[in-house]
Amino acid sequence: MDFSQQILTLAEQAEVALAPHFARIEQIAFNNTQKIMDAFREHRVGMTMFDSTSGYGYDDRGRDTLDAIWADVMDAEAAFVRHQIVNGTQALTIGLFGLLRPGDVMLSVAGKPYDTLEDVIGITGKVGDGSLADFGVKYDQVELTESGEFDYDGIADKLQTYGDSVKVVFVQRSKGYLNRKTLSCAQIGELVSFVKQRCHAFVVVDNCYGEFTEEKEPTAYGADMIIGSLIKNPGGGMAETGGYIAGTARAVELASYRLTSPGVGCEVGATMGQNKSLYKGLFYAPHTVAQALKTAHLAAYVFEALGFAVEPRWDEQRYDIIQTVITGSPEGLCALCRGIQAGSPVDAYVTPEPWAMPGYNDPVIMAAGAFVQGSSIELSADGPLRPPYTAYFQGGLTYESGKIGILSAAQSMLKEGKA
Ligand SMILES: *Cc1c(COP(=O)(O)O)cnc(C)c1O
């Protein structure tokens, strides 16, 4: 791959400007790595914990120890991490169904949750598929304010209206695919105090894309439950699949009864040789997240220099790994995604095309050349073909390869005449 002198000079300028931000990111990665290694030592991690179990998976020491380590690292009382959880949506489903009962209210306080949760909650109005709504769980939401803060007056009103029926107050930490700011753990901590002064609801955080971008997780700030996917941040690019839930002992216990069965909980679940990749994933996660954060900062700098609106800006602190670029045209969006694809380690030879994806009203173009299918801790980009043609991208297993992907995307846009 040949980069033009213009692109290489831009990258050099970017790295000079970004040096203090990179230093801060590396400090966070160092502190998180130290916390993880302390937990590994305290829990006496040894080779035998990578042994495989089959069948029921009773007394799988590797699994049980990793659960305990995960709880420590997340400053939680308990946790479970399982390769059996197929994605983030299933982990969230386990958590929500674990806590909510007929007649309860789920109150989302950061606006609409992630798209895939609409069917889980029953927001779409579809009846009979076994959504929370089918089981008599009521749902309501409070939007964030225009500046992206919690609307405390709005939340107080709803808590007053529903009283003790509110069982879950739900927060999505990352912007996901919404046009809003990502919430910091400090902001979530304030919300937790506010809620706890008014009711006994569990505060549940969709933690996807947020893990290890800060030195502490929302559980350290009092959240009752955090939930995420292992093919994003906390799998470190090593986990082949899986999800996790961490939180208070009772909340995690209730979720564990939904993971398997009431009375059985976390005591079973054969690990079938997956323990090692989950340990290794957690070990790598702070470092890998730092690589993705540095790649995102670089992208923000490069695309802003080329004249595009980006969010966050290159010099802003980040609380997730997502970077958006408003490309302004369908050709620009396609050129960006094709550049990312060409700069990927796997499937670099294919050309992504927009297609009509189920659940979306506009064609979507996606670029991903990952070792693990759909992994978005690996460099990936996508966007719906509708104005203002925003590209969302995230990931980068190594800063070096992430940089190649970003420069490839920038060069592809220059070639198309879209920058
Ligand atoms: C990725 C993600 C999810 C879960 O998505 P899966 O594709 O099922 O893993 C949920 N919420 C947010 C904010 C996400 O980014």
Short mmCIF file of C-alpha atoms and ligand atoms in Angstrom, two decimals, residues 86-90 92 113-117 172-177 206-209 228-229 231-232 322 376, ligand 1:
data_model
loop_
_atom_site.label_atom_id
_atom_site.label_comp_id
_atom_site.label_asym_id
_atom_site.label_seq_id
_atom_site.Cartn_x
_atom_site.Cartn_y
_atom_site.Cartn_z
CA VAL A 86 -23.70 -15.14 21.77
CA ASN A 87 -23.54 -11.33 21.73
CA GLY A 88 -24.14 -8.14 23.66
CA THR A 89 -27.86 -8.24 22.96
CA GLN A 90 -28.20 -11.64 24.61
CA LEU A 92 -28.51 -7.50 27.97
CA PRO A 113 -31.68 2.02 23.97
CA TYR A 114 -29.64 0.28 21.27
CA ASP A 115 -31.66 -0.84 18.23
CA THR A 116 -31.50 -4.56 18.95
CA LEU A 117 -33.14 -4.01 22.35
CA GLN A 172 -26.62 3.22 27.71
CA ARG A 173 -23.10 4.53 28.31
CA SER A 174 -21.95 4.74 24.70
CA LYS A 175 -23.58 6.86 22.02
CA GLY A 176 -23.87 3.68 19.96
CA TYR A 177 -25.37 4.75 16.65
CA ASP A 206 -25.29 -1.07 28.82
CA ASN A 207 -21.49 -0.86 29.01
CA CYS A 208 -20.77 -1.85 25.37
CA TYR A 209 -17.77 0.01 23.87
CA GLY A 228 -21.14 -6.04 27.63
CA SER A 229 -19.87 -8.10 24.72
CA ILE A 231 -16.09 -9.16 20.78
CA LYS A 232 -15.83 -5.53 21.80
CA ILE A 322 -16.54 5.13 18.47
CA SER A 376 -15.79 -4.29 16.45
C1 LIG B 1 -22.86 -3.54 20.29
C2 LIG B 1 -23.82 -2.94 21.23
C3 LIG B 1 -24.85 -3.70 21.80
C4 LIG B 1 -25.05 -5.17 21.55
O1 LIG B 1 -24.90 -5.50 20.24
P1 LIG B 1 -24.50 -6.99 19.77
O2 LIG B 1 -24.26 -6.79 18.33
O3 LIG B 1 -25.66 -7.84 20.08
O4 LIG B 1 -23.28 -7.39 20.51
C5 LIG B 1 -25.68 -3.07 22.69
N1 LIG B 1 -25.53 -1.77 23.00
C6 LIG B 1 -24.55 -1.02 22.47
C7 LIG B 1 -24.42 0.42 22.87
C8 LIG B 1 -23.66 -1.58 21.58
O5 LIG B 1 -22.69 -0.85 21.08
#
